[in-house]
Amino acid sequence: MAKETKISMAIIRRLPRYHRYLGELLNSGVTRISSQELSKKMGVTASQIRQDLNSFGGFGQQGYGYNVKDLYDAITKILGLEKTYNSIIVGAGNLGQAIANYTGFQSWGFKLKALFDVNPKLIGLKIRDVEILDVDLLEDFVSKNPIDIAILTIPKERAQEIVDRLVAKGVKAFWNFSAVDVNVPDDVIVESVHLSDSLFTISYRLNEDELFKKIKEK
Amino acid sequence: MAKETKISMAIIRRLPRYHRYLGELLNSGVTRISSQELSKKMGVTASQIRQDLNSFGGFGQQGYGYNVKDLYDAITKILGLEKTYNSIIVGAGNLGQAIANYTGFQSWGFKLKALFDVNPKLIGLKIRDVEILDVDLLEDFVSKNPIDIAILTIPKERAQEIVDRLVAKGVKAFWNFSAVDVNVPDDVIVESVHLSDSLFTISYRLNEDELFKKIKEK
């Protein structure tokens, strides 16, 4: 069982959205916003936003709303984005390379220390100055370079094995893109991105009207 | 405002997970499962599963549990996965190529008809027999080849423009990987995958213990 959170994951998942919207407001030069406006912009009720923020001590003032910069900074800290994190990517195929090439993550303090792969054609290449290493070197590398987050962009058949090897070396957080739920001890964090789950919500929604027409006819 | 769903998105998002677990059970030769076992395996309460399934008419039998194959087939239909969908990818960089190369989606009926890019070095290349076309040909292509789902793997600055162009040509569903929420008419579906939102939940969780220690001390 992966590490449990003190606050519900539903709230935690809204925080990055709040952060993103507040960042956009800041960029547009907005300095104050009422909870009603913020709520309208984000499609969440004002009381939901207030409740979510109260989980962390509360922000904003009655009759004034929120100071955009202060709230943005507070959520930046809550999300741990004022720190830096060392990461590795295991699986240097297209998806691994896409993540390695995305400079946005680096600018938020997520530092990429190495990629790993089994493919001899990839080993030795560099992505933005970060080398692709032989996956056989995984334990050795992680022993010498403390890693906060391991990003898994490998086929599902390999995922559990790689997780076990990294957990044994003390890695405490995984960003898992493999199409399988991996097992970890209860002090380890796993955030899985199941792309097919996301895609299937689209096919569901494309068919929903027809589906309920059929259910009604029964 | 994007198209609203009849069933809450929270339920819809659990369906692909049920489908995935039931598929694994089927592959392991399991034919029947009690709602308690299914619930344990999925980390959702048995009553939650029952409620979710009741939204679609209900399945399973008291004192028997679920027939794995029947439930799997039913959820396959609910997810619209017995049909085929024509898709295009706009943005043939690493992420676009990663999605194009993932054969899993094709096997579920999501057919890739073309990729589009602005980069002359990419235009004309093929990914698994599917050509990368000049994004200037977007409207022309979509007029001649009806497209169900457009997958956006482009920088956020271009996302709204591409969406507007495709909506004008009748595209009704978008799988959006651009780091921005796009606006669409209310008969159009948008499913956004905000990778940084997902990553930031990891940095949050790595810091949660320290964060609450600080909040307590205040």
CSV table of C-alpha atoms in Angstrom, one decimal:
chain,number,residue,atom,x,y,z
A,1,MET,CA,0.0,0.0,0.0
A,2,ALA,CA,1.5,3.3,-1.1
A,3,LYS,CA,1.9,6.2,1.4
A,4,GLU,CA,-1.4,7.7,2.5
A,5,THR,CA,-2.0,11.5,2.5
A,6,LYS,CA,-3.3,13.5,5.5
A,7,ILE,CA,-5.5,15.6,3.1
A,8,SER,CA,-7.8,13.8,0.6
A,9,MET,CA,-6.3,13.3,-2.8
A,10,ALA,CA,-9.4,15.1,-4.3
A,11,ILE,CA,-8.2,18.3,-2.6
A,12,ILE,CA,-4.6,17.7,-3.4
A,13,ARG,CA,-5.5,17.3,-7.1
A,14,ARG,CA,-7.2,20.7,-7.1
A,15,LEU,CA,-4.2,22.5,-5.7
A,16,PRO,CA,-2.1,22.4,-8.9
A,17,ARG,CA,-5.1,23.8,-10.8
A,18,TYR,CA,-5.5,26.7,-8.3
A,19,HIS,CA,-1.8,27.3,-8.7
A,20,ARG,CA,-2.1,27.3,-12.5
A,21,TYR,CA,-5.0,29.7,-12.6
A,22,LEU,CA,-3.5,32.0,-10.1
A,23,GLY,CA,-0.3,32.1,-12.1
A,24,GLU,CA,-2.3,33.1,-15.2
A,25,LEU,CA,-4.0,35.8,-13.2
A,26,LEU,CA,-0.7,37.1,-12.0
A,27,ASN,CA,0.7,37.1,-15.5
A,28,SER,CA,-2.3,39.1,-16.6
A,29,GLY,CA,-1.6,41.7,-13.9
A,30,VAL,CA,-4.6,40.8,-11.7
A,31,THR,CA,-3.7,41.5,-8.0
A,32,ARG,CA,-6.9,40.8,-6.2
A,33,ILE,CA,-9.8,38.4,-6.9
A,34,SER,CA,-13.0,37.7,-5.1
A,35,SER,CA,-13.7,34.1,-4.2
A,36,GLN,CA,-16.8,34.3,-6.5
A,37,GLU,CA,-14.6,35.3,-9.5
A,38,LEU,CA,-12.0,32.7,-8.7
A,39,SER,CA,-14.7,30.1,-8.3
A,40,LYS,CA,-16.3,31.0,-11.7
A,41,LYS,CA,-12.9,30.9,-13.4
A,42,MET,CA,-12.2,27.5,-12.1
A,43,GLY,CA,-15.6,25.8,-12.2
A,44,VAL,CA,-15.4,25.0,-8.5
A,45,THR,CA,-17.8,26.6,-5.9
A,46,ALA,CA,-16.5,29.4,-3.7
A,47,SER,CA,-17.2,27.4,-0.6
A,48,GLN,CA,-15.2,24.5,-2.1
A,49,ILE,CA,-12.2,26.7,-2.6
A,50,ARG,CA,-12.5,28.1,0.9
A,51,GLN,CA,-12.8,24.6,2.4
A,52,ASP,CA,-9.8,23.4,0.4
A,53,LEU,CA,-7.6,26.4,1.6
A,54,ASN,CA,-8.8,25.9,5.2
A,55,SER,CA,-7.2,22.5,5.1
A,56,PHE,CA,-3.9,24.4,5.1
A,57,GLY,CA,-4.8,27.1,7.7
A,58,GLY,CA,-6.9,29.3,5.4
A,59,PHE,CA,-6.2,32.4,3.3
A,60,GLY,CA,-8.1,35.4,2.1
A,61,GLN,CA,-10.2,37.9,3.9
A,62,GLN,CA,-13.9,38.4,4.3
A,63,GLY,CA,-15.2,41.1,2.0
A,64,TYR,CA,-11.9,41.5,0.2
A,65,GLY,CA,-11.3,38.2,-1.5
A,66,TYR,CA,-7.8,36.9,-2.2
A,67,ASN,CA,-4.6,38.7,-2.8
A,68,VAL,CA,-3.5,36.8,-5.9
A,69,LYS,CA,0.3,37.0,-5.3
A,70,ASP,CA,0.0,35.9,-1.7
A,71,LEU,CA,-2.3,33.0,-2.5
A,72,TYR,CA,-0.1,31.9,-5.4
A,73,ASP,CA,3.0,32.0,-3.2
A,74,ALA,CA,1.3,30.1,-0.4
A,75,ILE,CA,0.1,27.4,-2.8
A,76,THR,CA,3.7,27.3,-4.4
A,77,LYS,CA,5.0,26.4,-0.9
A,78,ILE,CA,2.2,24.0,-0.1
A,79,LEU,CA,3.0,22.1,-3.4
A,80,GLY,CA,6.7,22.0,-2.3
A,81,LEU,CA,7.7,24.0,-5.4
A,82,GLU,CA,10.2,26.2,-3.7
A,83,LYS,CA,12.5,23.2,-3.3
A,84,THR,CA,14.4,21.1,-5.8
A,85,TYR,CA,14.0,17.5,-6.6
A,86,ASN,CA,16.4,15.1,-8.3
A,87,SER,CA,14.8,12.7,-10.7
A,88,ILE,CA,15.7,10.0,-13.1
A,89,ILE,CA,13.7,8.6,-16.1
A,90,VAL,CA,13.6,4.9,-16.6
A,91,GLY,CA,12.7,4.2,-20.2
A,92,ALA,CA,14.2,6.5,-22.8
A,93,GLY,CA,11.7,5.9,-25.6
A,94,ASN,CA,9.5,8.6,-27.0
A,95,LEU,CA,7.6,9.3,-23.8
A,96,GLY,CA,10.7,9.3,-21.7
A,97,GLN,CA,12.3,11.7,-24.1
A,98,ALA,CA,9.3,13.9,-24.3
A,99,ILE,CA,9.4,14.3,-20.5
A,100,ALA,CA,13.2,14.8,-20.6
A,101,ASN,CA,12.8,17.5,-23.2
A,102,TYR,CA,10.0,19.4,-21.4
A,103,THR,CA,11.9,22.3,-19.8
A,104,GLY,CA,8.8,23.3,-17.8
A,105,PHE,CA,9.5,20.7,-15.2
A,106,GLN,CA,13.1,21.8,-14.7
A,107,SER,CA,12.0,25.4,-14.2
A,108,TRP,CA,9.8,24.2,-11.3
A,109,GLY,CA,12.8,22.6,-9.6
A,110,PHE,CA,12.5,19.0,-10.9
A,111,LYS,CA,16.1,18.3,-12.0
A,112,LEU,CA,16.8,15.4,-14.3
A,113,LYS,CA,19.9,13.5,-13.4
A,114,ALA,CA,19.9,10.6,-15.8
A,115,LEU,CA,17.8,8.5,-18.1
A,116,PHE,CA,18.1,4.7,-18.3
A,117,ASP,CA,17.3,2.2,-21.0
A,118,VAL,CA,18.0,-1.3,-22.2
A,119,ASN,CA,18.4,-0.3,-25.9
A,120,PRO,CA,22.1,-0.2,-26.9
A,121,LYS,CA,21.2,2.3,-29.7
A,122,LEU,CA,20.0,4.8,-27.0
A,123,ILE,CA,22.6,4.2,-24.3
A,124,GLY,CA,25.3,6.9,-24.4
A,125,LEU,CA,23.1,9.5,-26.2
A,126,LYS,CA,22.2,12.7,-24.4
A,127,ILE,CA,18.9,14.5,-24.1
A,128,ARG,CA,19.6,18.2,-23.2
A,129,ASP,CA,22.9,17.3,-21.6
A,130,VAL,CA,21.5,14.4,-19.6
A,131,GLU,CA,22.9,11.0,-20.5
A,132,ILE,CA,21.0,7.8,-21.2
A,133,LEU,CA,22.7,5.1,-19.2
A,134,ASP,CA,22.4,1.3,-19.3
A,135,VAL,CA,19.6,0.2,-16.9
A,136,ASP,CA,22.1,-2.3,-15.4
A,137,LEU,CA,23.8,0.8,-13.8
A,138,LEU,CA,20.5,1.8,-12.1
A,139,GLU,CA,21.4,0.7,-8.5
A,140,ASP,CA,25.0,2.0,-8.8
A,141,PHE,CA,23.8,5.4,-10.0
A,142,VAL,CA,21.1,5.8,-7.4
A,143,SER,CA,23.5,4.8,-4.6
A,144,LYS,CA,25.9,7.6,-5.7
A,145,ASN,CA,23.3,10.2,-6.6
A,146,PRO,CA,20.3,10.5,-4.2
A,147,ILE,CA,17.1,10.5,-6.2
A,148,ASP,CA,13.8,11.9,-5.0
A,149,ILE,CA,11.5,10.9,-7.9
A,150,ALA,CA,11.8,8.1,-10.4
A,151,ILE,CA,9.8,8.5,-13.6
A,152,LEU,CA,8.8,5.3,-15.1
A,153,THR,CA,8.2,5.3,-18.9
A,154,ILE,CA,8.7,1.6,-19.4
A,155,PRO,CA,6.5,-1.3,-20.6
A,156,LYS,CA,4.2,-2.6,-17.9
A,157,GLU,CA,5.9,-6.0,-17.8
A,158,ARG,CA,9.1,-4.3,-16.4
A,159,ALA,CA,7.5,-1.8,-14.1
A,160,GLN,CA,7.2,-3.8,-10.9
A,161,GLU,CA,10.8,-5.1,-11.2
A,162,ILE,CA,12.2,-1.6,-11.7
A,163,VAL,CA,10.1,-0.3,-8.8
A,164,ASP,CA,11.4,-3.0,-6.5
A,165,ARG,CA,15.0,-2.3,-7.4
A,166,LEU,CA,14.6,1.4,-6.8
A,167,VAL,CA,12.7,1.0,-3.6
A,168,ALA,CA,15.5,-1.2,-2.3
A,169,LYS,CA,17.8,1.7,-3.0
A,170,GLY,CA,15.7,4.1,-1.0
A,171,VAL,CA,13.7,5.9,-3.7
A,172,LYS,CA,10.5,7.2,-2.1
A,173,ALA,CA,8.5,8.5,-5.0
A,174,PHE,CA,7.5,7.2,-8.4
A,175,TRP,CA,5.7,9.0,-11.3
A,176,ASN,CA,4.4,5.9,-13.1
A,177,PHE,CA,3.4,6.0,-16.8
A,178,SER,CA,3.4,2.2,-17.2
A,179,ALA,CA,-0.1,0.9,-17.8
A,180,VAL,CA,-0.1,-1.1,-14.5
A,181,ASP,CA,-0.5,-0.3,-10.8
A,182,VAL,CA,2.7,-1.1,-9.0
A,183,ASN,CA,3.0,-2.3,-5.4
A,184,VAL,CA,5.2,-0.3,-3.0
A,185,PRO,CA,5.8,-0.2,0.8
A,186,ASP,CA,3.6,2.2,2.7
A,187,ASP,CA,6.2,4.9,3.0
A,188,VAL,CA,6.6,5.2,-0.8
A,189,ILE,CA,4.6,7.6,-3.0
A,190,VAL,CA,3.2,6.5,-6.4
A,191,GLU,CA,1.5,8.8,-8.8
A,192,SER,CA,0.3,6.9,-11.8
A,193,VAL,CA,-0.7,8.5,-15.1
A,194,HIS,CA,-2.8,5.9,-16.9
A,195,LEU,CA,-3.2,7.5,-20.4
A,196,SER,CA,-5.6,4.8,-21.6
A,197,ASP,CA,-7.9,5.5,-18.6
A,198,SER,CA,-8.0,9.1,-19.7
A,199,LEU,CA,-8.6,8.2,-23.4
A,200,PHE,CA,-11.5,5.8,-22.5
A,201,THR,CA,-13.4,8.7,-20.7
A,202,ILE,CA,-13.5,10.3,-24.2
A,203,SER,CA,-15.0,7.2,-25.9
A,204,TYR,CA,-17.4,7.0,-23.0
A,205,ARG,CA,-18.5,10.6,-23.4
A,206,LEU,CA,-18.8,10.2,-27.2
A,207,ASN,CA,-21.3,7.4,-26.6
A,208,GLU,CA,-23.1,8.6,-23.5
A,209,ASP,CA,-26.2,9.9,-25.2
A,210,GLU,CA,-26.7,6.7,-27.1
A,211,LEU,CA,-25.9,4.6,-24.1
A,212,PHE,CA,-28.6,6.3,-22.0
A,213,LYS,CA,-31.1,6.1,-24.8
A,214,LYS,CA,-30.6,2.3,-24.8
A,215,ILE,CA,-30.8,2.0,-21.0
A,216,LYS,CA,-34.1,3.9,-21.1
A,217,GLU,CA,-35.6,1.7,-23.8
A,218,LYS,CA,-34.9,-1.5,-21.7
B,1,MET,CA,-18.2,25.4,-21.7
B,2,ALA,CA,-17.4,21.8,-22.7
B,3,LYS,CA,-20.1,19.2,-23.0
B,4,GLU,CA,-21.5,18.1,-19.7
B,5,THR,CA,-21.9,14.5,-18.7
B,6,LYS,CA,-25.1,12.8,-17.4
B,7,ILE,CA,-23.1,10.8,-14.9
B,8,SER,CA,-20.5,12.5,-12.6
B,9,MET,CA,-17.0,12.6,-13.9
B,10,ALA,CA,-15.8,10.9,-10.7
B,11,ILE,CA,-17.8,7.8,-11.6
B,12,ILE,CA,-16.8,8.0,-15.3
B,13,ARG,CA,-13.1,8.1,-14.2
B,14,ARG,CA,-13.5,4.9,-12.2
B,15,LEU,CA,-14.9,2.9,-15.1
B,16,PRO,CA,-11.6,2.5,-17.0
B,17,ARG,CA,-10.0,1.3,-13.7
B,18,TYR,CA,-12.8,-1.3,-13.2
B,19,HIS,CA,-12.2,-2.3,-16.8
B,20,ARG,CA,-8.5,-2.6,-16.4
B,21,TYR,CA,-8.8,-4.7,-13.2
B,22,LEU,CA,-11.5,-6.9,-14.6
B,23,GLY,CA,-9.3,-7.5,-17.7
B,24,GLU,CA,-6.4,-8.5,-15.4
B,25,LEU,CA,-8.7,-10.9,-13.6
B,26,LEU,CA,-9.9,-12.4,-16.9
B,27,ASN,CA,-6.3,-12.9,-18.0
B,28,SER,CA,-5.6,-14.7,-14.7
B,29,GLY,CA,-8.5,-17.0,-15.4
B,30,VAL,CA,-10.8,-15.7,-12.6
B,31,THR,CA,-14.4,-16.1,-13.7
B,32,ARG,CA,-16.4,-15.0,-10.6
B,33,ILE,CA,-15.6,-12.4,-8.0
B,34,SER,CA,-17.4,-11.2,-4.9
B,35,SER,CA,-18.0,-7.5,-4.6
B,36,GLN,CA,-15.8,-7.6,-1.4
B,37,GLU,CA,-12.9,-9.1,-3.3
B,38,LEU,CA,-13.3,-6.7,-6.2
B,39,SER,CA,-13.5,-3.8,-3.8
B,40,LYS,CA,-10.4,-4.9,-1.9
B,41,LYS,CA,-8.4,-5.2,-5.2
B,42,MET,CA,-9.4,-1.8,-6.3
B,43,GLY,CA,-9.3,0.2,-3.1
B,44,VAL,CA,-12.9,1.3,-3.5
B,45,THR,CA,-15.8,0.3,-1.1
B,46,ALA,CA,-18.1,-2.5,-2.3
B,47,SER,CA,-21.1,-0.1,-2.0
B,48,GLN,CA,-19.2,2.4,-4.2
B,49,ILE,CA,-18.8,-0.2,-6.9
B,50,ARG,CA,-22.4,-1.2,-6.6
B,51,GLN,CA,-23.6,2.4,-6.8
B,52,ASP,CA,-21.3,3.1,-9.7
B,53,LEU,CA,-22.7,0.2,-11.7
B,54,ASN,CA,-26.3,1.0,-10.7
B,55,SER,CA,-25.8,4.3,-12.7
B,56,PHE,CA,-25.9,2.0,-15.8
B,57,GLY,CA,-28.7,-0.3,-14.8
B,58,GLY,CA,-26.8,-2.5,-12.3
B,59,PHE,CA,-24.9,-5.8,-12.7
B,60,GLY,CA,-24.1,-8.7,-10.4
B,61,GLN,CA,-26.2,-10.9,-8.2
B,62,GLN,CA,-26.8,-10.9,-4.5
B,63,GLY,CA,-24.9,-13.7,-2.8
B,64,TYR,CA,-23.0,-14.5,-6.0
B,65,GLY,CA,-20.9,-11.5,-6.8
B,66,TYR,CA,-20.0,-10.6,-10.3
B,67,ASN,CA,-19.4,-12.8,-13.4
B,68,VAL,CA,-16.0,-11.3,-14.4
B,69,LYS,CA,-16.5,-11.8,-18.2
B,70,ASP,CA,-20.0,-10.4,-18.2
B,71,LEU,CA,-19.1,-7.3,-16.2
B,72,TYR,CA,-16.0,-6.8,-18.3
B,73,ASP,CA,-18.0,-6.9,-21.5
B,74,ALA,CA,-20.6,-4.6,-20.1
B,75,ILE,CA,-18.1,-2.0,-19.1
B,76,THR,CA,-16.3,-2.4,-22.5
B,77,LYS,CA,-19.7,-1.4,-24.1
B,78,ILE,CA,-20.3,1.4,-21.6
B,79,LEU,CA,-16.9,2.8,-22.4
B,80,GLY,CA,-17.7,2.7,-26.1
B,81,LEU,CA,-14.8,0.4,-26.7
B,82,GLU,CA,-16.6,-2.0,-29.1
B,83,LYS,CA,-16.6,0.8,-31.7
B,84,THR,CA,-13.8,2.5,-33.7
B,85,TYR,CA,-12.7,6.1,-33.5
B,86,ASN,CA,-10.7,8.0,-36.1
B,87,SER,CA,-8.1,10.3,-34.6
B,88,ILE,CA,-5.4,12.7,-35.5
B,89,ILE,CA,-2.4,14.0,-33.5
B,90,VAL,CA,-1.6,17.7,-33.8
B,91,GLY,CA,2.0,18.1,-32.7
B,92,ALA,CA,4.4,15.4,-33.9
B,93,GLY,CA,7.2,16.0,-31.3
B,94,ASN,CA,8.3,13.4,-28.8
B,95,LEU,CA,4.9,13.2,-27.0
B,96,GLY,CA,2.9,13.1,-30.2
B,97,GLN,CA,5.2,10.4,-31.5
B,98,ALA,CA,5.0,8.5,-28.2
B,99,ILE,CA,1.2,8.4,-28.5
B,100,ALA,CA,1.4,7.5,-32.2
B,101,ASN,CA,3.7,4.6,-31.4
B,102,TYR,CA,1.6,3.2,-28.6
B,103,THR,CA,-0.2,0.3,-30.3
B,104,GLY,CA,-2.4,-0.3,-27.3
B,105,PHE,CA,-4.7,2.5,-28.3
B,106,GLN,CA,-5.1,1.1,-31.8
B,107,SER,CA,-6.0,-2.3,-30.4
B,108,TRP,CA,-8.9,-0.6,-28.5
B,109,GLY,CA,-10.3,0.9,-31.8
B,110,PHE,CA,-8.6,4.3,-31.7
B,111,LYS,CA,-7.3,4.6,-35.3
B,112,LEU,CA,-4.7,7.2,-36.1
B,113,LYS,CA,-5.3,8.8,-39.5
B,114,ALA,CA,-2.6,11.5,-39.6
B,115,LEU,CA,-0.2,13.6,-37.6
B,116,PHE,CA,0.3,17.3,-38.1
B,117,ASP,CA,3.3,19.5,-37.4
B,118,VAL,CA,4.8,22.8,-38.4
B,119,ASN,CA,8.4,21.5,-38.5
B,120,PRO,CA,9.6,20.9,-42.1
B,121,LYS,CA,12.0,18.2,-40.8
B,122,LEU,CA,9.1,16.2,-39.6
B,123,ILE,CA,6.6,16.8,-42.4
B,124,GLY,CA,6.6,13.8,-44.8
B,125,LEU,CA,8.0,11.3,-42.3
B,126,LYS,CA,5.8,8.4,-41.2
B,127,ILE,CA,5.2,6.9,-37.8
B,128,ARG,CA,4.0,3.3,-38.1
B,129,ASP,CA,2.7,4.0,-41.6
B,130,VAL,CA,0.9,7.2,-40.6
B,131,GLU,CA,2.2,10.3,-42.3
B,132,ILE,CA,3.1,13.6,-40.6
B,133,LEU,CA,1.4,16.4,-42.6
B,134,ASP,CA,1.8,20.1,-42.7
B,135,VAL,CA,-0.5,21.7,-40.2
B,136,ASP,CA,-1.7,24.0,-43.0
B,137,LEU,CA,-3.5,21.0,-44.4
B,138,LEU,CA,-5.5,20.5,-41.2
B,139,GLU,CA,-8.8,21.8,-42.4
B,140,ASP,CA,-8.5,20.1,-45.8
B,141,PHE,CA,-7.7,16.8,-44.3
B,142,VAL,CA,-10.5,16.9,-41.7
B,143,SER,CA,-13.0,17.9,-44.3
B,144,LYS,CA,-12.2,14.8,-46.4
B,145,ASN,CA,-11.6,12.4,-43.4
B,146,PRO,CA,-14.1,12.6,-40.6
B,147,ILE,CA,-12.3,12.7,-37.3
B,148,ASP,CA,-13.8,11.7,-34.0
B,149,ILE,CA,-10.9,12.7,-31.7
B,150,ALA,CA,-8.1,15.3,-32.1
B,151,ILE,CA,-5.1,14.7,-29.8
B,152,LEU,CA,-3.3,17.9,-29.0
B,153,THR,CA,0.4,17.6,-28.2
B,154,ILE,CA,1.4,21.2,-29.1
B,155,PRO,CA,2.7,24.1,-27.1
B,156,LYS,CA,0.0,25.9,-25.0
B,157,GLU,CA,0.4,29.0,-27.1
B,158,ARG,CA,-1.0,27.2,-30.2
B,159,ALA,CA,-3.7,25.1,-28.5
B,160,GLN,CA,-6.7,27.4,-28.6
B,161,GLU,CA,-6.1,28.3,-32.2
B,162,ILE,CA,-5.9,24.7,-33.3
B,163,VAL,CA,-9.0,23.8,-31.3
B,164,ASP,CA,-11.0,26.7,-32.9
B,165,ARG,CA,-9.9,25.5,-36.4
B,166,LEU,CA,-10.9,21.9,-35.7
B,167,VAL,CA,-14.2,22.8,-33.9
B,168,ALA,CA,-15.1,24.9,-37.0
B,169,LYS,CA,-14.6,21.7,-39.1
B,170,GLY,CA,-16.9,19.7,-36.8
B,171,VAL,CA,-14.4,17.9,-34.5
B,172,LYS,CA,-16.4,17.0,-31.3
B,173,ALA,CA,-13.7,15.6,-29.0
B,174,PHE,CA,-10.2,16.7,-27.9
B,175,TRP,CA,-7.5,14.9,-25.9
B,176,ASN,CA,-5.5,17.9,-24.8
B,177,PHE,CA,-1.9,17.5,-23.5
B,178,SER,CA,-1.2,21.2,-23.9
B,179,ALA,CA,-0.6,22.9,-20.5
B,180,VAL,CA,-3.7,25.1,-20.9
B,181,ASP,CA,-7.4,24.7,-20.5
B,182,VAL,CA,-9.0,25.3,-23.9
B,183,ASN,CA,-12.5,26.8,-24.5
B,184,VAL,CA,-15.0,24.9,-26.7
B,185,PRO,CA,-18.7,25.1,-27.4
B,186,ASP,CA,-21.0,23.1,-25.1
B,187,ASP,CA,-21.4,20.2,-27.5
B,188,VAL,CA,-17.7,19.5,-27.6
B,189,ILE,CA,-15.7,17.1,-25.3
B,190,VAL,CA,-12.3,18.1,-23.9
B,191,GLU,CA,-10.3,15.7,-21.8
B,192,SER,CA,-7.1,17.4,-20.6
B,193,VAL,CA,-4.0,15.6,-19.3
B,194,HIS,CA,-2.1,18.2,-17.3
B,195,LEU,CA,1.2,16.4,-16.6
B,196,SER,CA,2.6,19.1,-14.4
B,197,ASP,CA,-0.6,19.0,-12.2
B,198,SER,CA,0.2,15.3,-11.7
B,199,LEU,CA,3.9,15.9,-11.0
B,200,PHE,CA,3.0,18.6,-8.5
B,201,THR,CA,1.0,16.2,-6.4
B,202,ILE,CA,4.2,14.2,-5.9
B,203,SER,CA,6.2,17.3,-4.6
B,204,TYR,CA,3.2,18.0,-2.4
B,205,ARG,CA,3.2,14.5,-1.0
B,206,LEU,CA,7.0,14.5,-0.5
B,207,ASN,CA,6.5,17.6,1.7
B,208,GLU,CA,3.2,16.9,3.4
B,209,ASP,CA,4.7,15.8,6.7
B,210,GLU,CA,6.9,18.8,7.0
B,211,LEU,CA,4.1,21.1,5.9
B,212,PHE,CA,1.7,19.9,8.6
B,213,LYS,CA,4.5,20.1,11.2
B,214,LYS,CA,4.8,23.8,10.4
B,215,ILE,CA,1.1,24.4,10.4
B,216,LYS,CA,0.8,22.8,13.8
B,217,GLU,CA,3.6,25.0,15.2
B,218,LYS,CA,1.9,28.2,14.1
